[in-house]
PDB file of C-alpha atoms and ligand atoms in Angstrom:
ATOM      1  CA  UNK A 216       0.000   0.000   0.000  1.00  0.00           C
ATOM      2  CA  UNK A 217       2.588   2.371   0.567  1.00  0.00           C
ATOM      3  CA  UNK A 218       4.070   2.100  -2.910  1.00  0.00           C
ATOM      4  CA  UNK A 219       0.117   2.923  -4.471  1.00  0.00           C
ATOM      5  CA  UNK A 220       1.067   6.143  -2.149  1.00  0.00           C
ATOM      6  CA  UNK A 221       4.595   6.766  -3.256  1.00  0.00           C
ATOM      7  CA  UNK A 222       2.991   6.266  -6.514  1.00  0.00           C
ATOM      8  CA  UNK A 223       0.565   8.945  -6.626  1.00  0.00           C
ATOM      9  CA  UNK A 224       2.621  11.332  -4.824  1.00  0.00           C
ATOM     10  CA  UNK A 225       5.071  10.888  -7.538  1.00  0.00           C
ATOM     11  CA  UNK A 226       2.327  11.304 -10.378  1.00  0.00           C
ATOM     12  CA  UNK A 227       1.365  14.495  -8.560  1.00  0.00           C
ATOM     13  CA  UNK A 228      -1.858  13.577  -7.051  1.00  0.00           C
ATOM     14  CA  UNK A 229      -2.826  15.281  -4.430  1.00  0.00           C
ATOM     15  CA  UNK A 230      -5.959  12.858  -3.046  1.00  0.00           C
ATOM     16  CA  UNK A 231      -5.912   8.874  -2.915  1.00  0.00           C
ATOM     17  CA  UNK A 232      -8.704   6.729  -2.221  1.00  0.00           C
ATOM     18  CA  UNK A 233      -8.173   3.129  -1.143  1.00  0.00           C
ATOM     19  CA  UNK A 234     -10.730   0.706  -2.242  1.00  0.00           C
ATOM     20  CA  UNK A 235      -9.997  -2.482  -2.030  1.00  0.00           C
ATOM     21  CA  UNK A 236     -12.846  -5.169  -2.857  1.00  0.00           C
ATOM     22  CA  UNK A 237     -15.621  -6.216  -0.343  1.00  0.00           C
ATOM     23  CA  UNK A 238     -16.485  -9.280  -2.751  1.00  0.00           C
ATOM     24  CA  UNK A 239     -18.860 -12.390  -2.392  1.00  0.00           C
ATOM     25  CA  UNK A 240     -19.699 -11.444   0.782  1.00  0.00           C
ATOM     26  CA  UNK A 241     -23.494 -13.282  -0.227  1.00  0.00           C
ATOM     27  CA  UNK A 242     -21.972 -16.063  -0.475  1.00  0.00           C
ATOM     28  CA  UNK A 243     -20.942 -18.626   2.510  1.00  0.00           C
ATOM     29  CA  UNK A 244     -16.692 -17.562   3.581  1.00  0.00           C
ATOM     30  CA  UNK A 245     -15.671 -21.279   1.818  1.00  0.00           C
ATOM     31  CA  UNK A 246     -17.208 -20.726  -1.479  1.00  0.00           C
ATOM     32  CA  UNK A 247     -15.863 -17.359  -2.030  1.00  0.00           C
ATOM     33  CA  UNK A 248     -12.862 -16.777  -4.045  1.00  0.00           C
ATOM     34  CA  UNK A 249      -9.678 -15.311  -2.496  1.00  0.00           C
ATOM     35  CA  UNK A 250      -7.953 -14.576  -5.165  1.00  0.00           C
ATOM     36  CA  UNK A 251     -10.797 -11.753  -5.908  1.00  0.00           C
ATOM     37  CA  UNK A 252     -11.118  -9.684  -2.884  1.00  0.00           C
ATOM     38  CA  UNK A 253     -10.573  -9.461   1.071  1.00  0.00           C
ATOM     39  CA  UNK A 254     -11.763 -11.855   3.165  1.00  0.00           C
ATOM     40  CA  UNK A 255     -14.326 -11.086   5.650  1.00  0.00           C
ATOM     41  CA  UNK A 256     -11.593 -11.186   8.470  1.00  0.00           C
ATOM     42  CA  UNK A 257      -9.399  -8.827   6.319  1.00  0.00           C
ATOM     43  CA  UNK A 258     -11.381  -5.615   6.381  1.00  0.00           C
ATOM     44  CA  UNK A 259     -10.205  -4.649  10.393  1.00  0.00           C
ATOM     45  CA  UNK A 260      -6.660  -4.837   8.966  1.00  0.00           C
ATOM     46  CA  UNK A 261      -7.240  -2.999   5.428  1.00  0.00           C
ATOM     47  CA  UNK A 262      -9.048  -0.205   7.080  1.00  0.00           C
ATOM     48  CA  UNK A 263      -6.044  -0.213   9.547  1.00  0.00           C
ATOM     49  CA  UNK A 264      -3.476  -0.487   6.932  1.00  0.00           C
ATOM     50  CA  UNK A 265      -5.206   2.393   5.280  1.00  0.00           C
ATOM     51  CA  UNK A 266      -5.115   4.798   8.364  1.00  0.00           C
ATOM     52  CA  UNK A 267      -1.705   4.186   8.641  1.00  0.00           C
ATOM     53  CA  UNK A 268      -1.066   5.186   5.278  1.00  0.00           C
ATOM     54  CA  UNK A 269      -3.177   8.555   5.998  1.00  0.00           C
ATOM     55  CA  UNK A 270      -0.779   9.417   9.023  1.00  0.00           C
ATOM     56  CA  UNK A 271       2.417   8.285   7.590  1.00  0.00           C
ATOM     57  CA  UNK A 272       2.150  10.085   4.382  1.00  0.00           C
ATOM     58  CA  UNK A 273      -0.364  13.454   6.150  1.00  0.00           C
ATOM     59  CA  UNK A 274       2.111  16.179   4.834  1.00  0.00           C
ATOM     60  CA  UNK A 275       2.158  14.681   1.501  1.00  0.00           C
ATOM     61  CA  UNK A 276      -1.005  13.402   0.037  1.00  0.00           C
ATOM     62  CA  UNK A 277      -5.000  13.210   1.344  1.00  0.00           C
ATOM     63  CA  UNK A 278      -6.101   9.557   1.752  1.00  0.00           C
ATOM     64  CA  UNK A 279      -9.629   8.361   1.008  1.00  0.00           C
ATOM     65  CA  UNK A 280     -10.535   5.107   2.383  1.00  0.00           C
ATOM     66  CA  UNK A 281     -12.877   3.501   0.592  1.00  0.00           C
ATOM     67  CA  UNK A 282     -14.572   0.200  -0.819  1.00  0.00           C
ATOM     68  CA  UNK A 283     -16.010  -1.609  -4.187  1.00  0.00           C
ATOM     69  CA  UNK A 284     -18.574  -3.976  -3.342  1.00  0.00           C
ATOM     70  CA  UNK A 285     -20.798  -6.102  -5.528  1.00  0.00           C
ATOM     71  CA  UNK A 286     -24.236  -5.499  -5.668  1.00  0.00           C
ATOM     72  CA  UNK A 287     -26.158  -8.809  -5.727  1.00  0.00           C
ATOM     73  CA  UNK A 288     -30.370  -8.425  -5.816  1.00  0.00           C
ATOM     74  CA  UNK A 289     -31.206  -9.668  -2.913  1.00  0.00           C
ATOM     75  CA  UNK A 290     -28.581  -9.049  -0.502  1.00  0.00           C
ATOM     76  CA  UNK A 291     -28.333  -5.702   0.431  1.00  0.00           C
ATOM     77  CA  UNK A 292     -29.173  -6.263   3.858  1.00  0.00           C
ATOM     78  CA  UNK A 293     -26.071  -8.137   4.177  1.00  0.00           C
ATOM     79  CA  UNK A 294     -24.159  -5.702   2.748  1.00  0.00           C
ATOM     80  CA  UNK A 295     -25.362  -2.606   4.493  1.00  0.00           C
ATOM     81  CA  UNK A 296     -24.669  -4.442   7.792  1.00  0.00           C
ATOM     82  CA  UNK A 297     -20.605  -5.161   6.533  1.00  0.00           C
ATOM     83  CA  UNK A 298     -20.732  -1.511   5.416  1.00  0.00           C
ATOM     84  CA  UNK A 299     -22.098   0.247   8.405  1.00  0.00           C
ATOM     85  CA  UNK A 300     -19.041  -1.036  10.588  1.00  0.00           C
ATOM     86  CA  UNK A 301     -16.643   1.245   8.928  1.00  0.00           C
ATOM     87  CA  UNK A 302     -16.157   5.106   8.269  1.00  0.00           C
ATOM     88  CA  UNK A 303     -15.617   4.727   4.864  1.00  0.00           C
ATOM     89  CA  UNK A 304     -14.950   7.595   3.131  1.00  0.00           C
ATOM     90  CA  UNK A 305     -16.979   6.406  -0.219  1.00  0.00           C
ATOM     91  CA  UNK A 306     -18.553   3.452  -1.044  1.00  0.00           C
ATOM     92  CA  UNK A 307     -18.092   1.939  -4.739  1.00  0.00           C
ATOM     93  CA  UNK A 308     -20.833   0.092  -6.015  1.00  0.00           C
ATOM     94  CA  UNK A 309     -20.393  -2.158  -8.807  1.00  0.00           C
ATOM     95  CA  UNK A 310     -21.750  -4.849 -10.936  1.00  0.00           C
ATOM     96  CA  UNK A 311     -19.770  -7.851 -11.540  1.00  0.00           C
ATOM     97  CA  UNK A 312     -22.150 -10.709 -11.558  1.00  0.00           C
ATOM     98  CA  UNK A 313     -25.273 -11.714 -13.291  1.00  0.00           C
ATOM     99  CA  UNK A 314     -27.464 -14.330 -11.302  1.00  0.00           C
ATOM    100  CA  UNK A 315     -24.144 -15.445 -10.635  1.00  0.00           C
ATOM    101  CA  UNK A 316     -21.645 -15.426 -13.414  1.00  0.00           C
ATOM    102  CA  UNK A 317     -18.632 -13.786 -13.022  1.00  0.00           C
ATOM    103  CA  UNK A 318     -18.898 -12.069 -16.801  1.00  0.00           C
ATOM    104  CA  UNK A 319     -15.698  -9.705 -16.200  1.00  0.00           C
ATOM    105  CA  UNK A 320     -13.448 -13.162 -15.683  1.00  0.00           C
ATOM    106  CA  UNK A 321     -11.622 -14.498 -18.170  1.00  0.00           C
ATOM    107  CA  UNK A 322     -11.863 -17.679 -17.163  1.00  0.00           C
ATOM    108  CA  UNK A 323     -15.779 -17.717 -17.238  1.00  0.00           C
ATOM    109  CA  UNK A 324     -15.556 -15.922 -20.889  1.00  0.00           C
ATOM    110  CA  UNK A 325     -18.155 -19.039 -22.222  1.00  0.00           C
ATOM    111  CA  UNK A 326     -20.697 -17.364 -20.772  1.00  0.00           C
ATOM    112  CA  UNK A 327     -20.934 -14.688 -23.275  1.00  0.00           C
ATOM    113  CA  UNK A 328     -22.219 -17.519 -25.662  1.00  0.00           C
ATOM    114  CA  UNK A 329     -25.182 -17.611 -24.625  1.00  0.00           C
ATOM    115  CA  UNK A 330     -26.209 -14.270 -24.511  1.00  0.00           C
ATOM    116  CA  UNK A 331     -27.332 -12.080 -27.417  1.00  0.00           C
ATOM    117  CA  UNK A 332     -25.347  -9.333 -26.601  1.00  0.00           C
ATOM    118  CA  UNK A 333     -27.819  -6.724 -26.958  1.00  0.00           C
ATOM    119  CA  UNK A 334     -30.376  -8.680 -24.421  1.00  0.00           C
ATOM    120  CA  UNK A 335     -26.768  -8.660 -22.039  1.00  0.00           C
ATOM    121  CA  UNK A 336     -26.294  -5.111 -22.523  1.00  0.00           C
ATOM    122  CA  UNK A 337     -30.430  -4.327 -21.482  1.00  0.00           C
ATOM    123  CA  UNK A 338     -30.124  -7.172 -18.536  1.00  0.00           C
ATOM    124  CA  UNK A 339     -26.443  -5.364 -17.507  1.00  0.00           C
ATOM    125  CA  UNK A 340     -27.423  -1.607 -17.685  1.00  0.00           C
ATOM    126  CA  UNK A 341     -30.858  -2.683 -15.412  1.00  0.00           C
ATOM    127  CA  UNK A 342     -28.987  -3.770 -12.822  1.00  0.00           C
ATOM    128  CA  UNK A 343     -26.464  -0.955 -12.648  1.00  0.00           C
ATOM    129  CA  UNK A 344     -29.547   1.413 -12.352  1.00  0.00           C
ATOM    130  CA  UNK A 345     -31.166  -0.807  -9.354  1.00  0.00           C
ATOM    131  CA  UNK A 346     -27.304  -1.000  -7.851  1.00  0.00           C
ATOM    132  CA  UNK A 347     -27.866   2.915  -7.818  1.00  0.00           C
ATOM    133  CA  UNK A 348     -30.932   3.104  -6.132  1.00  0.00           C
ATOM    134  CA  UNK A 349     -29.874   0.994  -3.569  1.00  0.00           C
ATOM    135  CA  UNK A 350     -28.723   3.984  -1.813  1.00  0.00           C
ATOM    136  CA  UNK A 351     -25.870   1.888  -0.468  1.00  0.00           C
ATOM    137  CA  UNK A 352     -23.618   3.382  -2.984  1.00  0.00           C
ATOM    138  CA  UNK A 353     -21.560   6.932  -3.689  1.00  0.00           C
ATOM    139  CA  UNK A 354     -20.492   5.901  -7.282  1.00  0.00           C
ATOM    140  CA  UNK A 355     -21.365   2.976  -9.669  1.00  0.00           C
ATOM    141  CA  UNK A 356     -18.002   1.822 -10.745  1.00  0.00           C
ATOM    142  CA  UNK A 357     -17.001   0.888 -14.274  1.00  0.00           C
ATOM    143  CA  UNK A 358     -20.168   1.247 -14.968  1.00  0.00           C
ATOM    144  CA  UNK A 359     -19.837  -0.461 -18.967  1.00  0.00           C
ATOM    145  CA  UNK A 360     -17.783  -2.997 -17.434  1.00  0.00           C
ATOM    146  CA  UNK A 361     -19.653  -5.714 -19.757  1.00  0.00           C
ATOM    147  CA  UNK A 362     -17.929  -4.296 -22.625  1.00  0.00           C
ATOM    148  CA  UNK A 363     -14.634  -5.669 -21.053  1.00  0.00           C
ATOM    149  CA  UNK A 364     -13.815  -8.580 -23.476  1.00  0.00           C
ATOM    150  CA  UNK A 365     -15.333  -6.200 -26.611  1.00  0.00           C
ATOM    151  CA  UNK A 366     -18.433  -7.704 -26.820  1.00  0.00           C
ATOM    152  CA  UNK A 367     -20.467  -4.814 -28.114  1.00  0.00           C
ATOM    153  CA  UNK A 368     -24.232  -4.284 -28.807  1.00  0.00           C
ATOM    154  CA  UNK A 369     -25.729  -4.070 -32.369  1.00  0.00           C
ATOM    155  CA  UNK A 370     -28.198  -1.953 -31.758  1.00  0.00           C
ATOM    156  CA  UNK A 371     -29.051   1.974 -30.700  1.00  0.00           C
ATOM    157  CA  UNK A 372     -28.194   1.998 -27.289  1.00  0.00           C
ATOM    158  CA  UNK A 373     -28.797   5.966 -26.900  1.00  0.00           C
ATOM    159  CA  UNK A 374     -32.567   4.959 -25.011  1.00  0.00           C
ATOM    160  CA  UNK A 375     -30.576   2.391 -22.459  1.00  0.00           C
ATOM    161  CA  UNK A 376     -27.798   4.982 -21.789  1.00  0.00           C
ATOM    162  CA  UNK A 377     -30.511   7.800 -21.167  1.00  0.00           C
ATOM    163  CA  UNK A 378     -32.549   5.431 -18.881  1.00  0.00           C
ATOM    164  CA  UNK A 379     -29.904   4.384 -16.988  1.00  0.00           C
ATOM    165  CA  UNK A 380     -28.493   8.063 -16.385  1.00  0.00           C
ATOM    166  CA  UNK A 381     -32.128   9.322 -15.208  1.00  0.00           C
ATOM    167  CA  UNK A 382     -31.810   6.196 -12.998  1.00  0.00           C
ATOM    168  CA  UNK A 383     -28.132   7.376 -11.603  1.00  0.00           C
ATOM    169  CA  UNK A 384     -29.683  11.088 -11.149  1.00  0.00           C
ATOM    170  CA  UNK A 385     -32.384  10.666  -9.529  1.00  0.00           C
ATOM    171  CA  UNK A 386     -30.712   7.840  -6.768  1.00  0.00           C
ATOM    172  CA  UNK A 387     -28.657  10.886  -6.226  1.00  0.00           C
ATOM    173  CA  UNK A 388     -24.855   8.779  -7.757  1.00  0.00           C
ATOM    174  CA  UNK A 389     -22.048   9.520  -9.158  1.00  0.00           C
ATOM    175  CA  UNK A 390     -20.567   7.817 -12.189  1.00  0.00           C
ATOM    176  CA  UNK A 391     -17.022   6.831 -12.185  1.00  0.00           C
ATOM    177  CA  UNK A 392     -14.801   7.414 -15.155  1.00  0.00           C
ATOM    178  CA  UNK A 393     -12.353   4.872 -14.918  1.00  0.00           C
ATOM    179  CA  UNK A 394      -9.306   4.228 -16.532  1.00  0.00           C
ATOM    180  CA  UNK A 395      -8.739   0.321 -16.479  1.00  0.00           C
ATOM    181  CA  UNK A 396     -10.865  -0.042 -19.450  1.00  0.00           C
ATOM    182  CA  UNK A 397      -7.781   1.379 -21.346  1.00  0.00           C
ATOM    183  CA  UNK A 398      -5.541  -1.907 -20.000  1.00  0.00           C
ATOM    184  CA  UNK A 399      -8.102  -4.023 -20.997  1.00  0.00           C
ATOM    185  CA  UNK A 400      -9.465  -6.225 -24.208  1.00  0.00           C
ATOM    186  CA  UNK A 401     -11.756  -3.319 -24.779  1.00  0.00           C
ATOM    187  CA  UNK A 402      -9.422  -0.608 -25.431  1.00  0.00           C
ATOM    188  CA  UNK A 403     -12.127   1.828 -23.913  1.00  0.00           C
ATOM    189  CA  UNK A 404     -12.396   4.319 -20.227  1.00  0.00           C
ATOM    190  CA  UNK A 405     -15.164   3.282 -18.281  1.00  0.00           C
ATOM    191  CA  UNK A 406     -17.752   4.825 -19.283  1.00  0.00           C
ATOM    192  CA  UNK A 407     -17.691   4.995 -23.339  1.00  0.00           C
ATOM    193  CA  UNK A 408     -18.174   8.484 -24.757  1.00  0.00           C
ATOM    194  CA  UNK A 409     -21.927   7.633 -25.036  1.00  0.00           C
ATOM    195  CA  UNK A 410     -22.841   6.542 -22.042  1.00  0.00           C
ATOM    196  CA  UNK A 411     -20.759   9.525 -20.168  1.00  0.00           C
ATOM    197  CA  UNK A 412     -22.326  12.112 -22.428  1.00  0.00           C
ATOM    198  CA  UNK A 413     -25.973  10.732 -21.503  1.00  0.00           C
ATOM    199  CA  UNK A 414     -24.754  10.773 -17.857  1.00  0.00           C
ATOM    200  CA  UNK A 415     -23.440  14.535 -18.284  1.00  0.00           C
ATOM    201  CA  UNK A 416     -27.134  15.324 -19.737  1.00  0.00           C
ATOM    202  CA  UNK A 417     -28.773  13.475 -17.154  1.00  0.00           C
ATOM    203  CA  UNK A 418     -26.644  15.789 -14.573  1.00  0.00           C
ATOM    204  CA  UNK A 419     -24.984  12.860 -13.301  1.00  0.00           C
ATOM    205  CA  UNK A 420     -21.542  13.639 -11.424  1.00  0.00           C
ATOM    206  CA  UNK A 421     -18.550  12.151 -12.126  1.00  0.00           C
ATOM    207  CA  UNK A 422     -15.633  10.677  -9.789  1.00  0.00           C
ATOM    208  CA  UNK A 423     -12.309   9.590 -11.329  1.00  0.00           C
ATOM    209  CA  UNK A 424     -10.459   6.250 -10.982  1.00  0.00           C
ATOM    210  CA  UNK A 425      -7.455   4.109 -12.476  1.00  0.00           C
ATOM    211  CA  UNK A 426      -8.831   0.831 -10.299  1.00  0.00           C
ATOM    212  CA  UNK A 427      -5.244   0.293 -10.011  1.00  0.00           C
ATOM    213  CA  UNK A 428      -4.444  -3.111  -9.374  1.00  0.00           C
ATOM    214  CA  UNK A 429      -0.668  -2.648  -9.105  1.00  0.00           C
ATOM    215  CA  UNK A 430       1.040   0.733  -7.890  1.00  0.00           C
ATOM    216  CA  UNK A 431       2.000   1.703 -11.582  1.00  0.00           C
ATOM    217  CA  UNK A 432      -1.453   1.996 -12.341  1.00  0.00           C
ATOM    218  CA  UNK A 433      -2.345   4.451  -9.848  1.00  0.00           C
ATOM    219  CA  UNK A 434      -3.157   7.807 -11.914  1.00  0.00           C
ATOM    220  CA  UNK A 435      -2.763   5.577 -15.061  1.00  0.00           C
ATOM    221  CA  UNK A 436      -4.086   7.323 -18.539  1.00  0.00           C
ATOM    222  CA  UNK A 437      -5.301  10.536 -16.208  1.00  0.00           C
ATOM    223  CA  UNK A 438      -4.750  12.875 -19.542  1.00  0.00           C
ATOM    224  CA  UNK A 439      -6.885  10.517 -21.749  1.00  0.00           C
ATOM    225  CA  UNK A 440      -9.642  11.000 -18.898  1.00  0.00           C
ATOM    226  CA  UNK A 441      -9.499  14.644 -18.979  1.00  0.00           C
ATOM    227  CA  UNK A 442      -9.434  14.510 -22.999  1.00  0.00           C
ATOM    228  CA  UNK A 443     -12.636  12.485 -22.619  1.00  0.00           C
ATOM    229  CA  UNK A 444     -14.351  14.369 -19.551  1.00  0.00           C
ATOM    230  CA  UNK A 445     -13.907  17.227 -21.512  1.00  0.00           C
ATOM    231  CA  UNK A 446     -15.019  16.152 -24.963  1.00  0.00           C
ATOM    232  CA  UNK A 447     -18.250  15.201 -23.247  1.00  0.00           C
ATOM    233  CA  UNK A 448     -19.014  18.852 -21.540  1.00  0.00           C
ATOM    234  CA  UNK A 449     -18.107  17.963 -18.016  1.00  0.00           C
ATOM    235  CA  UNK A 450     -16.931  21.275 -16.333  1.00  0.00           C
ATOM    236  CA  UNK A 451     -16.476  19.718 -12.454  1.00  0.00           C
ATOM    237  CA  UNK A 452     -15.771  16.323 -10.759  1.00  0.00           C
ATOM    238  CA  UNK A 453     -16.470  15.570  -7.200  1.00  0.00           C
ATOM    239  CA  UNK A 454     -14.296  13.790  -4.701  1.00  0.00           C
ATOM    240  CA  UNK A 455     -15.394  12.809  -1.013  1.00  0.00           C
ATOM    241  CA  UNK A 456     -15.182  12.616   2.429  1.00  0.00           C
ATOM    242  CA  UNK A 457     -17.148  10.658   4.902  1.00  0.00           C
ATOM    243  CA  UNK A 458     -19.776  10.214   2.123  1.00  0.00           C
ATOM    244  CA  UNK A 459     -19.970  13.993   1.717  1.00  0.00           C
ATOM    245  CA  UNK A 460     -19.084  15.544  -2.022  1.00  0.00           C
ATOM    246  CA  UNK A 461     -17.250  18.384  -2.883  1.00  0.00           C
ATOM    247  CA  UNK A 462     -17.192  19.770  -6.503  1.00  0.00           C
ATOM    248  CA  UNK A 463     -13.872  20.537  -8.121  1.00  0.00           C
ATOM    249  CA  UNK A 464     -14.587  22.432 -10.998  1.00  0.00           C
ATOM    250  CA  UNK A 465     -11.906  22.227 -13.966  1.00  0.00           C
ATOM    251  CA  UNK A 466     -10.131  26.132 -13.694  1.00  0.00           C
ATOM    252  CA  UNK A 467      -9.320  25.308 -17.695  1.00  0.00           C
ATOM    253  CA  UNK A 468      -9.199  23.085 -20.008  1.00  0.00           C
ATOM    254  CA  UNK A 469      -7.314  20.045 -19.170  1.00  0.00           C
ATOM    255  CA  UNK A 470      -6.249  21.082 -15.673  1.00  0.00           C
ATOM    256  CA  UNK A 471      -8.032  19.471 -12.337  1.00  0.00           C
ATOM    257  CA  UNK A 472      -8.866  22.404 -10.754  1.00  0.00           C
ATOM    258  CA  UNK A 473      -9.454  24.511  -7.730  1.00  0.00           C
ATOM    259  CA  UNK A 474     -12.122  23.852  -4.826  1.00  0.00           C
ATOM    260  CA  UNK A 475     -15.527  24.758  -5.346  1.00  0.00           C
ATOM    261  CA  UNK A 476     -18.125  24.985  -2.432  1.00  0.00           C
ATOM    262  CA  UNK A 477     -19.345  21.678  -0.742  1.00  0.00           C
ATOM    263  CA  UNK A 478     -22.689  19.724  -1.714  1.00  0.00           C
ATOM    264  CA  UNK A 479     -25.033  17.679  -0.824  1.00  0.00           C
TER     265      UNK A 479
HETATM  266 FE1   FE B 573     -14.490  -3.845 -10.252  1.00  0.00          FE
END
């Protein structure tokens, strides 16, 4: 963890959020897959490791901590109990599963065979907007993510994209642009131009990540996400703090800017 902060300090970042993955947590602790997030036991010492962090590195660079957690239909009462034990500065919600599959692992790629993608994309995007309105969540994460092997639809998908951002406005979430899409088989930021555009219309906020799986990653293809934030008419990001947001507006074009006044 402290190379992800030597990292970003070194990439010039001035704020880091931690958010390590609160995974299968609906399913019982010896069917759920190690090699894909904490165990349950883990979290005491990730939030711990992560508050060290904040006071080791305090003169240097703001730490966030934070979580991405599955939603699963069904189980948000589990989750909101696992949530509610920690001070988390914001919560990432994100789709990874549907009734069950893993879609965004390679090793369960089969699966995509027996969808028609466009029924995948309508079945995906629907449960991204109930994640949102959850309330359980800040910011739906990767929020395309089913385009990760480049299986893409064949049809319109301007109606799904609008839905979805009315869906993400009005449960009051942010969208995060993410960066990982760019390391993966779909060559593509999290959200694609579309989607974010419909999301800027919609008035849907934005929050930026690199999901950085190693420390090189951290603040990985930031430029291209300006280039695209911009493109799309963004003028402001926000960032938080125990679950509150702050706007940053962009002082010009393709700088992060200065501090605007807290909101809701
Ligand atoms: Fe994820």
């Amino acid at each position: 963890m402290e190379r992800y902060v030597e990292h970003a300090i070194a990439a010039g970042l001035t704020e880091l959020g931690f958010s390590d993955h609160l995974f299968m947590y609906w399913l019982p602790p010896d069917q759920r897959d190690p090699a894909l997030g904490m165990a349950e036991w883990e979290h005491d010492f990730y939030v711990e490791d992560v508050e060290r962090c904040r006071r080791q590195y305090a003169s240097d660079i703001v730490i966030r901590l934070s979580t991405e957690a599955d939603f699963i239909p069904g189980h948000e009462a589990r989750l909101e109990s696992i949530l509610r034990r920690y001070d988390w500065d914001y919560v990432i919600g994100s789709v990874h599963f549907l009734d069950g599959w893993g879609f965004d692992d390679s090793r369960f790629l089969s699966g995509f065979d027996t969808w028609d993608i466009d029924a995948l994309y309508a079945r995906y995007f629907d449960l991204v907007g109930a994640s949102a309105e959850t309330g359980l969540f800040d910011t739906i994460g990767h929020a395309d993510l089913v385009k990760k092997f480049g299986h893409r639809p064949t049809s319109d998908q301007s109606e799904v994209y609008a839905r979805l951002a009315s869906r993400l406005a009005n449960a009051g979430v942010c969208v995060e642009v993410n960066t990982a899409g760019l390391r993966k088989p779909c060559r593509e930021i999290y959200p694609n131009p579309d989607l974010l555009r419909a999301c800027r219309l919609g008035s849907v906020p934005i929050t930026l990540g690199s999901d950085a799986h190693a420390p090189n990653e951290v603040a990985s293809d930031l430029d291209a996400a300006t280039k695209l934030i911009h493109d799309v008419g963004y003028a402001s990001f926000v960032k938080y703090a125990s679950r509150r947001r702050t706007t940053v507006r962009f002082a010009q074009l393709g700088q992060l800017g200065e501090e605007a006044s807290p909101s809701a």
